[in-house]
mmCIF file of C-alpha atoms in Angstrom:
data_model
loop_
_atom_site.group_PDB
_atom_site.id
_atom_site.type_symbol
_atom_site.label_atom_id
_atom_site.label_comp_id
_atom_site.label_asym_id
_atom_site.label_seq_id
_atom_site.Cartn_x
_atom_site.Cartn_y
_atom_site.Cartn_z
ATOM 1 C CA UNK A 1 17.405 -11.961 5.879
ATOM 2 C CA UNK A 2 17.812 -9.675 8.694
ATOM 3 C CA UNK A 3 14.641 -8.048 10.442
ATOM 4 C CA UNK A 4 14.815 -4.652 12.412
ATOM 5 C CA UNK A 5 12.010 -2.711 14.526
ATOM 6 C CA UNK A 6 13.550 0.507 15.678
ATOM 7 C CA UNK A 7 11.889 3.549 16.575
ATOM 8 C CA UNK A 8 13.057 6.911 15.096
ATOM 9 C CA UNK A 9 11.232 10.030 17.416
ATOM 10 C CA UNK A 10 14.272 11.800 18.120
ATOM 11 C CA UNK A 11 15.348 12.567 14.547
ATOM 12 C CA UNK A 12 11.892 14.152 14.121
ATOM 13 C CA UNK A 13 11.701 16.390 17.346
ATOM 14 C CA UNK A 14 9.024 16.660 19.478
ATOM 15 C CA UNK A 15 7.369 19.741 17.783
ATOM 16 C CA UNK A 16 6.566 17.136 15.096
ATOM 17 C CA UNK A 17 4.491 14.855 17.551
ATOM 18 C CA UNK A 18 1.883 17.934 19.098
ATOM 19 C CA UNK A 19 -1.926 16.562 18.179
ATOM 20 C CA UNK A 20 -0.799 13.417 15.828
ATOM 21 C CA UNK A 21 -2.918 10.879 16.706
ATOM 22 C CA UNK A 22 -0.541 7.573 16.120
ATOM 23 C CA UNK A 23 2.754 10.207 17.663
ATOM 24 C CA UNK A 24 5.234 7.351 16.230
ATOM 25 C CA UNK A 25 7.097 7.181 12.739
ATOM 26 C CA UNK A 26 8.789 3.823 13.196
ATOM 27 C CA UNK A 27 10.968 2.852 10.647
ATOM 28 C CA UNK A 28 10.449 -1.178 9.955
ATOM 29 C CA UNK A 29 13.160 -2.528 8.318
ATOM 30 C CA UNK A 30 14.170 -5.786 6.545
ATOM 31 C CA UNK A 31 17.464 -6.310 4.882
ATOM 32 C CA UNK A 32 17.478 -8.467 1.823
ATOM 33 C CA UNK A 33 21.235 -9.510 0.480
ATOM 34 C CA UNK A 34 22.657 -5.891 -0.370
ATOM 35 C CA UNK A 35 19.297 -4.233 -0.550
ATOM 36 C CA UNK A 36 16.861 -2.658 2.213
ATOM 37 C CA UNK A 37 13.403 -2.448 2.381
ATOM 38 C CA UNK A 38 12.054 0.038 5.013
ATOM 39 C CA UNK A 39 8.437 0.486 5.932
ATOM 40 C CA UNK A 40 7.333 4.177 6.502
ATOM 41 C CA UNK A 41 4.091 5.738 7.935
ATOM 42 C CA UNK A 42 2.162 7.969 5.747
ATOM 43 C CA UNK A 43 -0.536 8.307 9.213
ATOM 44 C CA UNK A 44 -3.750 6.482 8.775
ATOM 45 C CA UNK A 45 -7.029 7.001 7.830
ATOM 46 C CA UNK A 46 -10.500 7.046 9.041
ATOM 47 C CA UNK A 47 -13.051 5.242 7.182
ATOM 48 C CA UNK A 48 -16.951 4.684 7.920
ATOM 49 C CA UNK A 49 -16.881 0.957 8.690
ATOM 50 C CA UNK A 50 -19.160 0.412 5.685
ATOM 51 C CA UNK A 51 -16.124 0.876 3.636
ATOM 52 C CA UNK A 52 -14.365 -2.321 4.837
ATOM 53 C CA UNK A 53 -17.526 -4.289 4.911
ATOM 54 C CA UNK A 54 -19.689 -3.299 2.094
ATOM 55 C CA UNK A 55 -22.410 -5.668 1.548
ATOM 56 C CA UNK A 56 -21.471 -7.981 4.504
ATOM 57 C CA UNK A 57 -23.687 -8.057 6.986
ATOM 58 C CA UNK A 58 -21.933 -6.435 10.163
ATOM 59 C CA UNK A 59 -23.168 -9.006 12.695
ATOM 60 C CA UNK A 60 -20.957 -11.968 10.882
ATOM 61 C CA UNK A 61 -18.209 -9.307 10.702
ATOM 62 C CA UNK A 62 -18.535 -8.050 13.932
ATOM 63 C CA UNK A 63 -17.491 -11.559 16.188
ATOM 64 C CA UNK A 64 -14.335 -11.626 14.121
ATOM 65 C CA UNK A 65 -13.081 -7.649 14.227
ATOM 66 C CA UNK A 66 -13.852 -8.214 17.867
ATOM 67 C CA UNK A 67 -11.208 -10.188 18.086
ATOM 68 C CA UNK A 68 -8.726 -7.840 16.720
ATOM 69 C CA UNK A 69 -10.489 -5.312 19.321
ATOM 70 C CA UNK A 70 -12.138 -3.098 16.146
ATOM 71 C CA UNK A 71 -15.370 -2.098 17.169
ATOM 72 C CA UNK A 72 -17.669 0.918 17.033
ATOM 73 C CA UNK A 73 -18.459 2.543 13.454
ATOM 74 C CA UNK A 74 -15.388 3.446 11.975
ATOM 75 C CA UNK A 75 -11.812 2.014 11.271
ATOM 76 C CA UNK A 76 -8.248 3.460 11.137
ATOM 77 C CA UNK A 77 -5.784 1.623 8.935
ATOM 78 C CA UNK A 78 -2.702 2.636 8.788
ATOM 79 C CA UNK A 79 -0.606 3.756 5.697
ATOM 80 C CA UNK A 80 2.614 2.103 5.275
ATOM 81 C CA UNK A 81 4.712 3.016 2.788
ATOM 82 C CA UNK A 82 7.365 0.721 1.233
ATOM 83 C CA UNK A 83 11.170 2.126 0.480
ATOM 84 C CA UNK A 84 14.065 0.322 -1.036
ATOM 85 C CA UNK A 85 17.928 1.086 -1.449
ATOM 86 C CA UNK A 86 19.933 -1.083 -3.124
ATOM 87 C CA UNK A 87 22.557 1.150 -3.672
ATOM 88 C CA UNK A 88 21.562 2.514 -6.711
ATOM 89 C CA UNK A 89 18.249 3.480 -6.732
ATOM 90 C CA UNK A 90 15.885 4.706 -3.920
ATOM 91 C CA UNK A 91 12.609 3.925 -4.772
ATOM 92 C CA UNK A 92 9.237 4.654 -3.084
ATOM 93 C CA UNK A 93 6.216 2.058 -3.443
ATOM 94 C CA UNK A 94 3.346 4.895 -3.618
ATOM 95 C CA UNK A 95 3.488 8.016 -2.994
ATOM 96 C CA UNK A 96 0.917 8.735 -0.148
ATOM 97 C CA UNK A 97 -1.999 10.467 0.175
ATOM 98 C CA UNK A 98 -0.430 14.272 0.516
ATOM 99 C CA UNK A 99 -2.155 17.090 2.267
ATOM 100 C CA UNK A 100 -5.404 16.667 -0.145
ATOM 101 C CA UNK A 101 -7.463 13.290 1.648
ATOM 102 C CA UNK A 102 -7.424 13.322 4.865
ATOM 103 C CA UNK A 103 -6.037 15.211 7.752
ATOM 104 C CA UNK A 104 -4.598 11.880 9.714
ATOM 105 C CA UNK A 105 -2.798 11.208 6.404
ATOM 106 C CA UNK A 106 0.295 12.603 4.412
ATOM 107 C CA UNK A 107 3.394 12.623 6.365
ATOM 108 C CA UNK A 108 5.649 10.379 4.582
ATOM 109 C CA UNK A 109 7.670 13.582 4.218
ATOM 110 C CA UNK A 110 8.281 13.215 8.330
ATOM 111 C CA UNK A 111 8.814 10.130 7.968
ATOM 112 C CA UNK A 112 11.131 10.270 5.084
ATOM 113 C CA UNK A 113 12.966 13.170 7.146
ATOM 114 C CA UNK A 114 13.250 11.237 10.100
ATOM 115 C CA UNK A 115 15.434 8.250 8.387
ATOM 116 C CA UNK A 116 17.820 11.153 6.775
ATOM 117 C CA UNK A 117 16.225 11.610 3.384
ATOM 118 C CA UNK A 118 14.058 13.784 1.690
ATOM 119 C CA UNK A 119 12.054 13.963 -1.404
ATOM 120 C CA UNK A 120 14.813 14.768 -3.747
ATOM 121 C CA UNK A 121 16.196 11.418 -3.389
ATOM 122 C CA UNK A 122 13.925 9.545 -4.270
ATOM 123 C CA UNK A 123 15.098 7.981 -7.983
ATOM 124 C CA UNK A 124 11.426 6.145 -9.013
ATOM 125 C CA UNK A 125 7.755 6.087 -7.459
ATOM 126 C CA UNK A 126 6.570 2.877 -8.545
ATOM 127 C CA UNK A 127 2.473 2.537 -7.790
ATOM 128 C CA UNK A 128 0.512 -0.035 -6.804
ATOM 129 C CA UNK A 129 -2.886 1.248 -7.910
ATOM 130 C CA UNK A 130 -4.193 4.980 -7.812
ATOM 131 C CA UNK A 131 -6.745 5.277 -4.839
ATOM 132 C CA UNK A 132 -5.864 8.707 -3.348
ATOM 133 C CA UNK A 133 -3.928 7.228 -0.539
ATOM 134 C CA UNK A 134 -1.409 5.526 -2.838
ATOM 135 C CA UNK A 135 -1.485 8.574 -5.260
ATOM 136 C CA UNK A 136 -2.544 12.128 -4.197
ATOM 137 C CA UNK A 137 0.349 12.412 -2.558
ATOM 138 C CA UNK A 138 2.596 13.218 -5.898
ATOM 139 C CA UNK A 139 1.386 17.005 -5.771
ATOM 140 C CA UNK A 140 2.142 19.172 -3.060
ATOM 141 C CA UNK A 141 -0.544 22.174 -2.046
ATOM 142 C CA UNK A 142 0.960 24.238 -5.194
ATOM 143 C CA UNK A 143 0.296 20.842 -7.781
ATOM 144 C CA UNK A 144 3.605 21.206 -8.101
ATOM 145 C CA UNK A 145 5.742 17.465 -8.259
ATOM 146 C CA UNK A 146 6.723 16.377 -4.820
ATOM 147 C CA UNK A 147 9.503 13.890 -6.383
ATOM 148 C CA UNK A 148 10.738 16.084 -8.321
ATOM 149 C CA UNK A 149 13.923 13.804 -9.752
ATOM 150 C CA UNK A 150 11.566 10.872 -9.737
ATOM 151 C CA UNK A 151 10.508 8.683 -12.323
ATOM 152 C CA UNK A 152 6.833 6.834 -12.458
ATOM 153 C CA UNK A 153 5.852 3.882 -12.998
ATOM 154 C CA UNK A 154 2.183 2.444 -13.172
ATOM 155 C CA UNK A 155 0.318 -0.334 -14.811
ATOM 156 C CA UNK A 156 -0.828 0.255 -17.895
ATOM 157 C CA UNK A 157 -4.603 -0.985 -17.520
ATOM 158 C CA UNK A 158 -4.218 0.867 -14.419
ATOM 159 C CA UNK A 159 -3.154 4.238 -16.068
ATOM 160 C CA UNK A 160 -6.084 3.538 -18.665
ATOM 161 C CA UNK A 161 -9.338 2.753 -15.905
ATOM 162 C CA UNK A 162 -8.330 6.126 -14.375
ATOM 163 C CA UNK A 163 -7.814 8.078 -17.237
ATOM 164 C CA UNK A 164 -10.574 6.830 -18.794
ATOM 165 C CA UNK A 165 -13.302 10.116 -18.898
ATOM 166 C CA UNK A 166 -16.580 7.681 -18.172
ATOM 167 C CA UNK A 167 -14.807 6.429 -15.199
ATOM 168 C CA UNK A 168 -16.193 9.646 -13.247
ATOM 169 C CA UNK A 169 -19.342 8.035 -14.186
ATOM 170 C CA UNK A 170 -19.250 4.472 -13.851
ATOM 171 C CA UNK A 171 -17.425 3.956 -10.258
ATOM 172 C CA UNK A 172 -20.319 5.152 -8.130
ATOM 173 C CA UNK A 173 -21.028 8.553 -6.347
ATOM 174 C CA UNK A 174 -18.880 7.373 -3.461
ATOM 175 C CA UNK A 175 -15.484 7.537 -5.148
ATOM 176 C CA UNK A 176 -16.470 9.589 -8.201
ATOM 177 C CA UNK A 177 -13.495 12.272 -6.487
ATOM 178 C CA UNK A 178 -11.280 9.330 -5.998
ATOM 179 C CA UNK A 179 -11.483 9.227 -10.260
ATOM 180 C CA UNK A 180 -11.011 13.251 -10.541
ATOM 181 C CA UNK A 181 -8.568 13.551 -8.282
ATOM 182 C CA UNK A 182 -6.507 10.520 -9.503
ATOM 183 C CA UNK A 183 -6.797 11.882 -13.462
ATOM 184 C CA UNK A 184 -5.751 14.979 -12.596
ATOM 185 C CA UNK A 185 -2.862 14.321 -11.305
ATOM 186 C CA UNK A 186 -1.736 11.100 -13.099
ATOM 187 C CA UNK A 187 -2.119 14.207 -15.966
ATOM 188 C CA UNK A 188 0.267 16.298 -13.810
ATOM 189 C CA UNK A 189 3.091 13.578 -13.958
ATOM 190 C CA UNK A 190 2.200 12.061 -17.382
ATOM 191 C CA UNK A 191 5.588 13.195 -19.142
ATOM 192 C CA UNK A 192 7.292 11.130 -16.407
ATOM 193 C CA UNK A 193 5.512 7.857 -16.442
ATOM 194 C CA UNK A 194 6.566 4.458 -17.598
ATOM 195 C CA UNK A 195 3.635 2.090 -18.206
ATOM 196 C CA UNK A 196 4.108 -1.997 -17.179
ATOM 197 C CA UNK A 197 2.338 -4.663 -16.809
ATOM 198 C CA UNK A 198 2.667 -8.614 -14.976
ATOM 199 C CA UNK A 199 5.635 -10.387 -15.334
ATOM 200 C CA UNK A 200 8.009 -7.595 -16.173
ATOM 201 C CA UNK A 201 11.172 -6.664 -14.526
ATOM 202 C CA UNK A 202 10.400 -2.818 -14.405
ATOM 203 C CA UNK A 203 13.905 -2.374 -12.284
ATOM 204 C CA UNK A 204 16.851 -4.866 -11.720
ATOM 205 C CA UNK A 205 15.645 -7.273 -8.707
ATOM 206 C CA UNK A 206 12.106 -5.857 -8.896
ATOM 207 C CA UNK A 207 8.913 -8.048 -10.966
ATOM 208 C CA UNK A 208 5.409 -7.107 -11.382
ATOM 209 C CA UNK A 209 2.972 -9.131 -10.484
ATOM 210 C CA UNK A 210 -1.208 -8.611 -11.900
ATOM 211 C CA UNK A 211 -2.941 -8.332 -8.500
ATOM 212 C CA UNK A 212 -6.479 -6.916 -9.998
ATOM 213 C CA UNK A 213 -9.523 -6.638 -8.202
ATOM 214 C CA UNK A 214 -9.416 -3.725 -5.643
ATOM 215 C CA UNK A 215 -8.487 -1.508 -8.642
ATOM 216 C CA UNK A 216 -9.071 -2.980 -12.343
ATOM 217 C CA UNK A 217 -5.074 -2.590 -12.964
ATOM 218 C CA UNK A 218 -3.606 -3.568 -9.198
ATOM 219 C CA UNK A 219 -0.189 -4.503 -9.131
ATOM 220 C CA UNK A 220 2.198 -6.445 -6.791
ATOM 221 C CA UNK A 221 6.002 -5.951 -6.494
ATOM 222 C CA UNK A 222 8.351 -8.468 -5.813
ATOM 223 C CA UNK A 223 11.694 -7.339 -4.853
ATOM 224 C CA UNK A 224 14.173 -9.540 -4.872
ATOM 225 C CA UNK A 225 18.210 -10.085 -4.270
ATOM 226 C CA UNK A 226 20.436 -12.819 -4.010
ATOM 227 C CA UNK A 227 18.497 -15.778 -2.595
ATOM 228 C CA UNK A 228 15.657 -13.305 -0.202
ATOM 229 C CA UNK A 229 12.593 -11.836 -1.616
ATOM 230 C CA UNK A 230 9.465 -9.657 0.014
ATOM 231 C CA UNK A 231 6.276 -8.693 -1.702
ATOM 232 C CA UNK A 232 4.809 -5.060 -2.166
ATOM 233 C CA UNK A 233 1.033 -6.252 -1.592
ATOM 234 C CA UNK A 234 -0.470 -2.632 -1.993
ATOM 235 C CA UNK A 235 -4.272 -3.582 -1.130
ATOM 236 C CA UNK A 236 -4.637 -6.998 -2.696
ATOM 237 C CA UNK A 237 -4.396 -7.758 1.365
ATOM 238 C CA UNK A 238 -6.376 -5.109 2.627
ATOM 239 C CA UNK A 239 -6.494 -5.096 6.128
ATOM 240 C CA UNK A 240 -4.840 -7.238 8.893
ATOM 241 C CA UNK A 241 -8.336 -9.359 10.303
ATOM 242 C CA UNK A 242 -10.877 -10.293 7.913
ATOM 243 C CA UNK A 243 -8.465 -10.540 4.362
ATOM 244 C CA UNK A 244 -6.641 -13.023 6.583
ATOM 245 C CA UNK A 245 -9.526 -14.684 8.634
ATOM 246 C CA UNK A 246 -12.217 -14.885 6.296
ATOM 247 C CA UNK A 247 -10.436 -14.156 3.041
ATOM 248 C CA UNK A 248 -13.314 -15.846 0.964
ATOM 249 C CA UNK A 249 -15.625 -13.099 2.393
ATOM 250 C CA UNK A 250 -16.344 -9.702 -0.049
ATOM 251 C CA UNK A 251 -14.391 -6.697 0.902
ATOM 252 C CA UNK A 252 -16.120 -3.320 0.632
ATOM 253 C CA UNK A 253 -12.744 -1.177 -0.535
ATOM 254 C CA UNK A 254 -12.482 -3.706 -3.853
ATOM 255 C CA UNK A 255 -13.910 -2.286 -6.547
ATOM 256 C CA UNK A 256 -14.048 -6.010 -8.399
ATOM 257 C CA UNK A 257 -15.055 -7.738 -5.188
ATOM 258 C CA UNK A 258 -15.252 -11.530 -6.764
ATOM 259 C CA UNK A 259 -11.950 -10.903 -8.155
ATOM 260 C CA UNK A 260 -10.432 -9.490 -5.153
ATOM 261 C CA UNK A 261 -11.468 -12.873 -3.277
ATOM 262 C CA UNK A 262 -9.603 -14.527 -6.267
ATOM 263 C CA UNK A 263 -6.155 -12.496 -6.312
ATOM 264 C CA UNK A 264 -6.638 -12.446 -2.109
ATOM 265 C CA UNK A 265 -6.774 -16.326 -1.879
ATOM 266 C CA UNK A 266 -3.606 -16.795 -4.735
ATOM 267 C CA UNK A 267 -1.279 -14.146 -2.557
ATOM 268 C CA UNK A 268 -2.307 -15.667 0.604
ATOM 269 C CA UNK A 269 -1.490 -19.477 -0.962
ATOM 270 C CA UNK A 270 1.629 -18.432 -2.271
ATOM 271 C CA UNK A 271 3.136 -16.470 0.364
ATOM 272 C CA UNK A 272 1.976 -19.027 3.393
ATOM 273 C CA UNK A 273 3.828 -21.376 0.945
ATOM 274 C CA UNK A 274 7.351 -19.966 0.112
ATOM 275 C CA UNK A 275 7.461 -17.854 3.437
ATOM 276 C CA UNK A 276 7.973 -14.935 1.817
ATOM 277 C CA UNK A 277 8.247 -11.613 3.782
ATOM 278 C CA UNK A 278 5.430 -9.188 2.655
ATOM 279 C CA UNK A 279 4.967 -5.495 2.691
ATOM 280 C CA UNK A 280 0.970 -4.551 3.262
ATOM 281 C CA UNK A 281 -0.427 -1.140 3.031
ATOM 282 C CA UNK A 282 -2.907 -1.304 5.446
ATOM 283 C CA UNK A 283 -1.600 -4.053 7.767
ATOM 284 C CA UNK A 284 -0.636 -3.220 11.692
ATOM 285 C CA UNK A 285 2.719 -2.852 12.828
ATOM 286 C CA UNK A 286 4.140 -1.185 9.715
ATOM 287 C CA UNK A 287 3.095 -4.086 7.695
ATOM 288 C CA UNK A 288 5.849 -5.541 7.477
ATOM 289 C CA UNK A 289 5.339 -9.697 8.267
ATOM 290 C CA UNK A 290 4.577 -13.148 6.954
ATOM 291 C CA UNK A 291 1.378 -15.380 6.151
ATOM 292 C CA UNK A 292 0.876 -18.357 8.298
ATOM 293 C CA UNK A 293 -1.951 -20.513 8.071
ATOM 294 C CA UNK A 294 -4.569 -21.491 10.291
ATOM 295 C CA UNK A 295 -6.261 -24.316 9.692
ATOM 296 C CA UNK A 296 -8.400 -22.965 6.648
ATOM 297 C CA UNK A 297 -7.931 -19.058 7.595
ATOM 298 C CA UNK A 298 -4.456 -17.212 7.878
ATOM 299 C CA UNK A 299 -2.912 -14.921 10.147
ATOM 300 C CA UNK A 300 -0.505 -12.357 9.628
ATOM 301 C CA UNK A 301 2.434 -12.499 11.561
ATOM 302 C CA UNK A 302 5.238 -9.404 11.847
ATOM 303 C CA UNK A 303 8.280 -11.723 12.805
ATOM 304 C CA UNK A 304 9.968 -12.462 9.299
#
């Protein structure tokens, strides 16, 4: 398994940089047997801190994001996309947040650019869950498809939470756009979708894996070849401080926040465990790392 931080800023130009507020696309890579993963930035976001911590009372978060120097009343996570080549299909894990969320976000197009390919390569989008940062980003400004020789992919309890009409209803006033945005265009691409579910092999060296709680119908992807594997955590690890210091604690982005805890604790188990490489969403440094533990916490670690 072969590890590779290398920054790609020329192949973008500088015009690309003016008044981006992380001015960095760095390509993360990981080679595993004849395959490559490579992390890509779709920008960050910026969320009310009240997001991350939902009920928890910010004075027991606030020692611990200290000491990952997050303070004040907002955070930025990052948006890392996951790509894989293994010579005979290029597939993206999510599709990014497009033009349609938030300004910070939606430049996986740059970033896809700036390692030589564009959206017409891409052979499968294969989706984690369908917040708008892992979804909107399917339709460009015209709702036309952005991966346009793409197929989809999505869990099936997944597809049917969001597609569901009374979910407009039932998630709360906070995210009731996260459920119209995400039917309409899981509509847009329906012709092109292939529903799984746990334990299936939706492409040669790739397995499902049931990761519910931040979305009813989460899933995990492990990718696999030869003897090496990596897992595509989406948000089942949310963030890189409290999911990994105080993973027992509630996180505000879960919708299912006692099941969250549940599918949090089983990934973080397994892959301090096996030392499996990891892909996370939201995690620093492209996201690309281990688990370690630490006596009864973990930290993430972005050697693999």
């Amino acid at each position: 398994m072969r590890f590779n931080r290398r920054q790609v800023l020329a192949a973008m130009g500088a015009s690309t940089l003016v008044g981006l507020p992380r001015p960095s696309f760095a390509a993360i890579e990981l080679t595993l047997g004849d395959a490559k993963i490579t992390t890509l930035s779709d920008g960050n976001l910026v969320l009310p801190m009240e997001f991350l911590l939902g009920n928890l009372p910010a004075t027991d978060a606030a020692p611990v994001l200290a000491q990952y120097g997050i303070t004040g009343d907002t955070v930025e996570p990052p948006c890392n996309l996951t790509l894989l080549q293994d010579g005979t299909n290029t597939v993206l894990f999510d599709a990014g947040s497009g033009s349609g969320f938030m300004p910070t976000a939606g430049k996986i197009l740059d970033a896809l650019g700036a390692v030589g390919l564009g959206a017409d390569d891409i052979t499968h989008v294969l989706f984690t869950h369908a917040h708008p940062d892992h979804l909107w980003g399917v339709l460009d400004d015209f709702d036309d498809p952005v991966f346009a020789n793409a197929s989809y992919m999505i869990g099936q309890a997944e597809w049917d939470y969001w597609t569901d009409p009374a979910t407009v209803d039932s998630i709360g006033a906070e995210r009731a756009s996260f459920a119209v945005g995400a039917a309409r265009r899981l509509a847009a691409i329906e012709d092109q979708i292939e529903f799984i579910s746990g334990g299936q092999e939706v492409l040669p060296g790739i397995l499902a894996h049931d990761t519910p709680g931040h979305t009813p119908g989460h899933i995990a992807f492990e990718v696999r070849h030869g003897t090496e594997a990596a897992l595509v955590v989406g948000d089942a690890i949310g963030n890189g401080h409290l999911a990994f210091a105080r993973p027992d604690w509630p996180s505000g982005s879960d919708q299912d926040a006692e099941t969250g805890i549940a599918t949090r604790l089983r990934l973080l188990d397994q892959l301090a465990t096996d030392q499996m490489a990891m892909v996370g969403f939201h995690l620093p440094e492209g996201g690309l790392g281990r688990v370690e533990r630490d006596g009864d916490a973990y930290r993430f670690v972005t050697e693999v």
